[in-house]
mmCIF file of C-alpha atoms in Angstrom:
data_model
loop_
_atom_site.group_PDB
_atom_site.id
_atom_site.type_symbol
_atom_site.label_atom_id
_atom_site.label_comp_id
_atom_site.label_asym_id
_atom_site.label_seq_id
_atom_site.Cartn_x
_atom_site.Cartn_y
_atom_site.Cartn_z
ATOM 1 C CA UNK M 720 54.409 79.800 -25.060
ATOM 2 C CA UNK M 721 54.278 75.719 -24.085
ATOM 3 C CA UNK M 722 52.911 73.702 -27.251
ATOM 4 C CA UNK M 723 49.379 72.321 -27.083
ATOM 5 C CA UNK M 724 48.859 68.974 -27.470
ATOM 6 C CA UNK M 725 45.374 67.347 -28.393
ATOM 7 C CA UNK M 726 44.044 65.604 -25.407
ATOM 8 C CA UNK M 727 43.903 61.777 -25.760
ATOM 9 C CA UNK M 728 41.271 60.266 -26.607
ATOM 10 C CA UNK M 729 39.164 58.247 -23.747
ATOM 11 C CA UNK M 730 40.527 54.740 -23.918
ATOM 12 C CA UNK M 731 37.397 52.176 -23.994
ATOM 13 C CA UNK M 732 37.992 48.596 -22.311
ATOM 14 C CA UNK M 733 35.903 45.989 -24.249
ATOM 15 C CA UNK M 734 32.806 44.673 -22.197
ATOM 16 C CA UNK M 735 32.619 41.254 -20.286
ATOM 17 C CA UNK M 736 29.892 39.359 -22.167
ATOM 18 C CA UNK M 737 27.593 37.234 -20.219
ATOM 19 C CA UNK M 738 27.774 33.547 -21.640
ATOM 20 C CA UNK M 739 25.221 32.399 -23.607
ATOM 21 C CA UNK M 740 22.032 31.075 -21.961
ATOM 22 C CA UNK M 741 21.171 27.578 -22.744
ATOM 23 C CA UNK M 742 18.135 26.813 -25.291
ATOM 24 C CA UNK M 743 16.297 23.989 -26.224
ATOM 25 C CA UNK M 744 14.259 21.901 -24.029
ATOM 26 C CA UNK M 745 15.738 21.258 -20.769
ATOM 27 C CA UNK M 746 16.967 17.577 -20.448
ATOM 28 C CA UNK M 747 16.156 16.703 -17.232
ATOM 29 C CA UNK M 748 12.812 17.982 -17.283
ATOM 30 C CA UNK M 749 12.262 15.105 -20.141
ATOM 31 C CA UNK M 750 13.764 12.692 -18.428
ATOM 32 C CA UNK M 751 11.507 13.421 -15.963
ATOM 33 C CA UNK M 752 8.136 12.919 -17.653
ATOM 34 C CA UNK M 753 9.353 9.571 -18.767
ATOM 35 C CA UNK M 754 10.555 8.597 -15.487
ATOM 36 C CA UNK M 755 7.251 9.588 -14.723
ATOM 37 C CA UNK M 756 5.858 7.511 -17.178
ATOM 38 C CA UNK M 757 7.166 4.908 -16.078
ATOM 39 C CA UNK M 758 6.693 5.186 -12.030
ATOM 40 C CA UNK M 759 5.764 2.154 -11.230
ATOM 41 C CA UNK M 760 8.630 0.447 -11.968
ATOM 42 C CA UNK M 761 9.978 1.617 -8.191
ATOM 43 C CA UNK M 762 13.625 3.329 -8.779
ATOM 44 C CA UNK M 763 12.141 5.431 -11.593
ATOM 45 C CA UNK M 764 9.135 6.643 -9.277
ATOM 46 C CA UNK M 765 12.040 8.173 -7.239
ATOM 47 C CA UNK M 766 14.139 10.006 -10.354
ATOM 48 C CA UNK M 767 11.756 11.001 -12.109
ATOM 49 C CA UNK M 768 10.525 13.247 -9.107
ATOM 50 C CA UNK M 769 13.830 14.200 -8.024
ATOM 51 C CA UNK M 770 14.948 15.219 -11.589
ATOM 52 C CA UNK M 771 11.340 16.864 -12.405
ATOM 53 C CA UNK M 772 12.815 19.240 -9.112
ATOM 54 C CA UNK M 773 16.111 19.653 -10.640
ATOM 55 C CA UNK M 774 14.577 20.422 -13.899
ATOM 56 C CA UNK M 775 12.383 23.272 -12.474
ATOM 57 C CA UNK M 776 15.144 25.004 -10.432
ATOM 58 C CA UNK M 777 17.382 24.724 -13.601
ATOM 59 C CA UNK M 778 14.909 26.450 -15.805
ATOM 60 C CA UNK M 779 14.030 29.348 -13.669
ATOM 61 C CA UNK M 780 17.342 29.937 -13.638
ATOM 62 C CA UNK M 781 18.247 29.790 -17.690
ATOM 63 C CA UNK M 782 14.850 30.315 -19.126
ATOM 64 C CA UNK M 783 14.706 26.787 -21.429
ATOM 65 C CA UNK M 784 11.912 25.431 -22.051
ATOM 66 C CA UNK M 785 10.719 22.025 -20.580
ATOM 67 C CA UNK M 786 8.444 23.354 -17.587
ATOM 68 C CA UNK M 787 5.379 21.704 -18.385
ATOM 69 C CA UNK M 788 7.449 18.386 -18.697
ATOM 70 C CA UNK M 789 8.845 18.616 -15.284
ATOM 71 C CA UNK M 790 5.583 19.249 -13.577
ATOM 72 C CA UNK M 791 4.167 16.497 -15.673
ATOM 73 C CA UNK M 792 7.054 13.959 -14.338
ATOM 74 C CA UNK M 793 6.183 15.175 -10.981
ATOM 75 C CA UNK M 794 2.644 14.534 -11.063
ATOM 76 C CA UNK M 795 2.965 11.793 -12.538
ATOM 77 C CA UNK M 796 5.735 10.531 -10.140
ATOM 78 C CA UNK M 797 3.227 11.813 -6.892
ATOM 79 C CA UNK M 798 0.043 9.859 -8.466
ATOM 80 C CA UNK M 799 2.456 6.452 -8.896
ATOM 81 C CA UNK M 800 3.787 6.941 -5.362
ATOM 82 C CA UNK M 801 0.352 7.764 -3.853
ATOM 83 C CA UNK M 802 -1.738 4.542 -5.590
ATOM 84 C CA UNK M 803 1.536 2.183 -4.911
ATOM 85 C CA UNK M 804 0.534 2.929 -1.133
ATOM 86 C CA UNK M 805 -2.515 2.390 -0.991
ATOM 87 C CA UNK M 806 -2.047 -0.773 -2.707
ATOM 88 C CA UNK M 807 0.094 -2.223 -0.423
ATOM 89 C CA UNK M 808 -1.969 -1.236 2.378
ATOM 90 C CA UNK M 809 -5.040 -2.342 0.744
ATOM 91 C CA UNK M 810 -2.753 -6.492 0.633
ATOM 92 C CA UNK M 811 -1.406 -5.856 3.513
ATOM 93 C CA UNK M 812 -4.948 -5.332 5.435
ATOM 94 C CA UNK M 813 -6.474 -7.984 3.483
ATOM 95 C CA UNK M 814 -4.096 -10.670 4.477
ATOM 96 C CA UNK M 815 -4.036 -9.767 8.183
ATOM 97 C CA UNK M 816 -8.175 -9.432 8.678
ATOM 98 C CA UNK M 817 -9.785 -11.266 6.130
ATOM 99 C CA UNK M 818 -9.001 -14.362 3.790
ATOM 100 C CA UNK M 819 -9.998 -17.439 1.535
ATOM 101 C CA UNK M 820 -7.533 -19.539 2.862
ATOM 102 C CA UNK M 821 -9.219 -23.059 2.745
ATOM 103 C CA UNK M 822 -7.553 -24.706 6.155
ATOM 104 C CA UNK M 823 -8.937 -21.238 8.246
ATOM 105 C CA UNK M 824 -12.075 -21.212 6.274
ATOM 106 C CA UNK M 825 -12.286 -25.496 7.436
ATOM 107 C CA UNK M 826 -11.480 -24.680 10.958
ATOM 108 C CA UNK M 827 -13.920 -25.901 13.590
ATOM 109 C CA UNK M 828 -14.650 -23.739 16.686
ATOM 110 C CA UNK M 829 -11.767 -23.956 19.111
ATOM 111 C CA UNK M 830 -8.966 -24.805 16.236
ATOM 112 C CA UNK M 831 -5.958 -23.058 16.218
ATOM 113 C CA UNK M 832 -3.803 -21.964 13.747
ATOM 114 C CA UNK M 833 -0.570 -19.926 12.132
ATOM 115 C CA UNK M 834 -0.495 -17.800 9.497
ATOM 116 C CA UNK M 835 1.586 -18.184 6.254
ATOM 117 C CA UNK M 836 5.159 -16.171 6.069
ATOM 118 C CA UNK M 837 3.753 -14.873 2.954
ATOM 119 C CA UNK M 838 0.047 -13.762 1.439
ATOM 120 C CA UNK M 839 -1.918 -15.708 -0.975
ATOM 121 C CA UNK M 840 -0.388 -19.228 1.190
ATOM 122 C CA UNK M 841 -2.504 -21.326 3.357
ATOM 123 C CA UNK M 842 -2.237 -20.907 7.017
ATOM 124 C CA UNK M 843 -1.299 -24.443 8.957
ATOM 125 C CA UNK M 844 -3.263 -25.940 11.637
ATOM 126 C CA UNK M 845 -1.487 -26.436 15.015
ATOM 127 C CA UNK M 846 -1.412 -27.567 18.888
ATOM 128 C CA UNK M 847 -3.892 -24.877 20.910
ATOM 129 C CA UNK M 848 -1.398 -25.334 23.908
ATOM 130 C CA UNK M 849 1.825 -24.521 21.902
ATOM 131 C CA UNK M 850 2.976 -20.955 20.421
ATOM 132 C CA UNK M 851 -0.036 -20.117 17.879
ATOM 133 C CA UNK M 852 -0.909 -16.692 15.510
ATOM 134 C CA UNK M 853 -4.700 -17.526 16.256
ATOM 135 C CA UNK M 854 -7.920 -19.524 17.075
ATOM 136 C CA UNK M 855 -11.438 -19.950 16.353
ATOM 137 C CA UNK M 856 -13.692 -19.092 18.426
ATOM 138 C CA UNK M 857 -16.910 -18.890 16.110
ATOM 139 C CA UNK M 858 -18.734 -19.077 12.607
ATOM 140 C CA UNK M 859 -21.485 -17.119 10.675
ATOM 141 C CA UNK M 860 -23.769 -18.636 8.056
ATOM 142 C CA UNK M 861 -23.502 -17.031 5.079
ATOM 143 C CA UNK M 862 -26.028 -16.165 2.083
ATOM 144 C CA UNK M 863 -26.023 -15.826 -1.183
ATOM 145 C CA UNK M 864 -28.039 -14.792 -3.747
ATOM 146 C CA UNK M 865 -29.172 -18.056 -5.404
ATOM 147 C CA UNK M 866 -28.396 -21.731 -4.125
ATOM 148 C CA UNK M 867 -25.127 -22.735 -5.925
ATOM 149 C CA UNK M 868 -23.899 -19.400 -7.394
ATOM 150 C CA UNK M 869 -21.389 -17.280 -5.397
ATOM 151 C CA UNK M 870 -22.273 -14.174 -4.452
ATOM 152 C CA UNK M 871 -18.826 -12.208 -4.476
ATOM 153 C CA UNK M 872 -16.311 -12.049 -2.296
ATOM 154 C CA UNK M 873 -17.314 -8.093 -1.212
ATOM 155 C CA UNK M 874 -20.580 -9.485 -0.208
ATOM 156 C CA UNK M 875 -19.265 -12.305 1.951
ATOM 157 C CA UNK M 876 -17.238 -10.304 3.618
ATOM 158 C CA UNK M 877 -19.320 -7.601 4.668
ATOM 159 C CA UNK M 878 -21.496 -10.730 6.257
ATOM 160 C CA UNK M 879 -18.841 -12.233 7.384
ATOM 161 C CA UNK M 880 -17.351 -8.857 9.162
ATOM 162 C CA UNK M 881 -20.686 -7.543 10.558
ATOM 163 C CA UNK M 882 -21.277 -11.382 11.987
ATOM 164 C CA UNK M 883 -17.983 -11.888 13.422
ATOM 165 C CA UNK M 884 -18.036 -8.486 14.707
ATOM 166 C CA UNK M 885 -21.111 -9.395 17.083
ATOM 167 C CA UNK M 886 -20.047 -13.251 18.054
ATOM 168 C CA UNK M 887 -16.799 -11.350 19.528
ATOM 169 C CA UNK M 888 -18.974 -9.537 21.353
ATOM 170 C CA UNK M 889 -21.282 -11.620 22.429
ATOM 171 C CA UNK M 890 -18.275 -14.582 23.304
ATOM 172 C CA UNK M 891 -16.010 -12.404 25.462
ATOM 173 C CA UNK M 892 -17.802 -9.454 26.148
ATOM 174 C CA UNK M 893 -16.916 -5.739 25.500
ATOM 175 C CA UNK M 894 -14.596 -6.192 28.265
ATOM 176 C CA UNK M 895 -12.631 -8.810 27.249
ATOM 177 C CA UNK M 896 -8.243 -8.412 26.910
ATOM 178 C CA UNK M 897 -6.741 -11.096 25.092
ATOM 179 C CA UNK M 898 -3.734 -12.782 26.943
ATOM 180 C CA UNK M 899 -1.363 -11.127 23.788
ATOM 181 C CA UNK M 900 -2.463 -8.206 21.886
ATOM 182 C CA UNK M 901 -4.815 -9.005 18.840
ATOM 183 C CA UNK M 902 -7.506 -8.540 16.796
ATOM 184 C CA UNK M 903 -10.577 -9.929 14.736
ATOM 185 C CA UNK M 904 -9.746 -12.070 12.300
ATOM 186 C CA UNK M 905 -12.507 -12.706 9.467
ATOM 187 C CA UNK M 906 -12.263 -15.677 7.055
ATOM 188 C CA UNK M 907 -14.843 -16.702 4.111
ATOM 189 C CA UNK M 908 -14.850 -18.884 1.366
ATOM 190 C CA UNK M 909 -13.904 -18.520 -2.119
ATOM 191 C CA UNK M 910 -15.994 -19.603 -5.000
ATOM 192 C CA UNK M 911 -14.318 -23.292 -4.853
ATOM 193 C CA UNK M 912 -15.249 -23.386 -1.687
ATOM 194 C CA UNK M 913 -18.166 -22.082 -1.762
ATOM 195 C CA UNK M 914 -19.607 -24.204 -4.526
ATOM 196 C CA UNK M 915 -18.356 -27.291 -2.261
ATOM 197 C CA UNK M 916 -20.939 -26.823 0.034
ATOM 198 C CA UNK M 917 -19.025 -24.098 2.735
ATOM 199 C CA UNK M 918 -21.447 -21.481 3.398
ATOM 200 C CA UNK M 919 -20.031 -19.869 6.513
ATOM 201 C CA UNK M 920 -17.235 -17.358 7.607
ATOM 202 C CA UNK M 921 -14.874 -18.814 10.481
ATOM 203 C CA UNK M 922 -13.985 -16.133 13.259
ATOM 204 C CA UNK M 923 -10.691 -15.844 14.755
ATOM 205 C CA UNK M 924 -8.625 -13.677 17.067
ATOM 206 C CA UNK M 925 -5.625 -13.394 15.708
ATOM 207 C CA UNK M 926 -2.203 -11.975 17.555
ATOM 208 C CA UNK M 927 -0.889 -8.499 15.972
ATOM 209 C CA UNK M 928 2.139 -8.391 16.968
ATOM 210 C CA UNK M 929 5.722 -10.475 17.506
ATOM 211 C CA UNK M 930 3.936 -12.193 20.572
ATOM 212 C CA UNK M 931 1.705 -15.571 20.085
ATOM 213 C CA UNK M 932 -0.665 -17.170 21.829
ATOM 214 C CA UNK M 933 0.175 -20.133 23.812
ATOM 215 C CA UNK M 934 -3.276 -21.242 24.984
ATOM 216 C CA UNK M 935 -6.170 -22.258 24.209
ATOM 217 C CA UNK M 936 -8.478 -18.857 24.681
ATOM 218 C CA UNK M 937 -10.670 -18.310 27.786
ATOM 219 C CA UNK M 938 -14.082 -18.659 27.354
#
């Protein structure tokens, strides 16, 4: 009769153990929100969104905290983007359609002019029959409230729009194609001016693009 033997017992193999999730507060969801903070200040507009991104892929994928931060820094990152824009399109409209400038604002009807490489300069007069950004071709009387105060410079230029908007009319004619491509150009005093005794808005057409004028405009 063959000896028994006890079977063996089972042989275990010690579990793999997952590593440890991270805790805390995730890091670049902070750095985020203070990027965010901090948006306007250009480079930091663009990190703190990209990192807010990177902070909410990282923490969906090891549970830390720090969510509310990166949405925060995004937000935050969006609204600095959004009101930079309109900012700059808010100068840049300004400088190409209307304007204080006091040589434009002291043109006479049938002066030409160029506009300065950069806003807030005075534009230059020049020579009607050599290369030119624009010319005027009327003026509007403006009104203010009392004699001697100035009235604002969003109620001049909603007179000085509506009237320049109707001399262009009423010069060329709905019909009319300017030799390069263009478009209104509204100019009205500033208080300085206006308390010097300039109390109307000079009209121009104005060239739009790389092209200038190089006569004087048909009439």
């Amino acid at each position: 009769m063959s000896e028994q033997y006890p079977p063996n017992p089972p042989q275990w193999m010690p579990g793999v153990q997952a590593p440890p999730k991270p805790t805390g507060t995730n890091g670049f969801a902070t750095a985020s929100l203070i990027l965010g903070i901090l948006g306007l200040c250009g480079l930091s507009l663009v990190l703190g969104l990209v990192l807010g991104i990177v902070a909410l892929v990282q923490i969906g994928r090891t549970g830390q905290a720090g969510r509310g931060r990166a949405i925060a820094g995004i937000v935050l990152s969006l609204l600095w983007a959004g009101g930079l824009t309109i900012g700059v399109i808010y100068i840049a409209d300004k400088a190409r359609t209307t304007g204080t400038t006091p040589t434009i604002v002291g043109l006479k009807v049938g002066e030409c002019y160029n506009t300065p490489d950069g806003y807030g300069l005075d534009a230059t007069k020049a020579d009607c029959a050599q290369p030119h950004d624009g010319e005027a071709f009327d003026t509007v009387p403006l009104k203010g409230y009392l004699k001697g105060e100035y009235p604002g410079e969003d109620y001049l230029e909603d007179q000085a729009k509506t009237g320049c908007e109707l001399r262009r009319a009423a010069k060329f004619g709905p019909g009319h194609t300017p030799p390069v491509e263009a478009e209104l150009g509204v100019f009205y005093p500033d208080s300085k001016a206006w308390l010097a005794g300039k109390f109307h808005a000079v009209c121009t057409l104005q060239a739009s693009s790389d092209k200038q004028f190089t006569a004087p405009l048909g009439r």
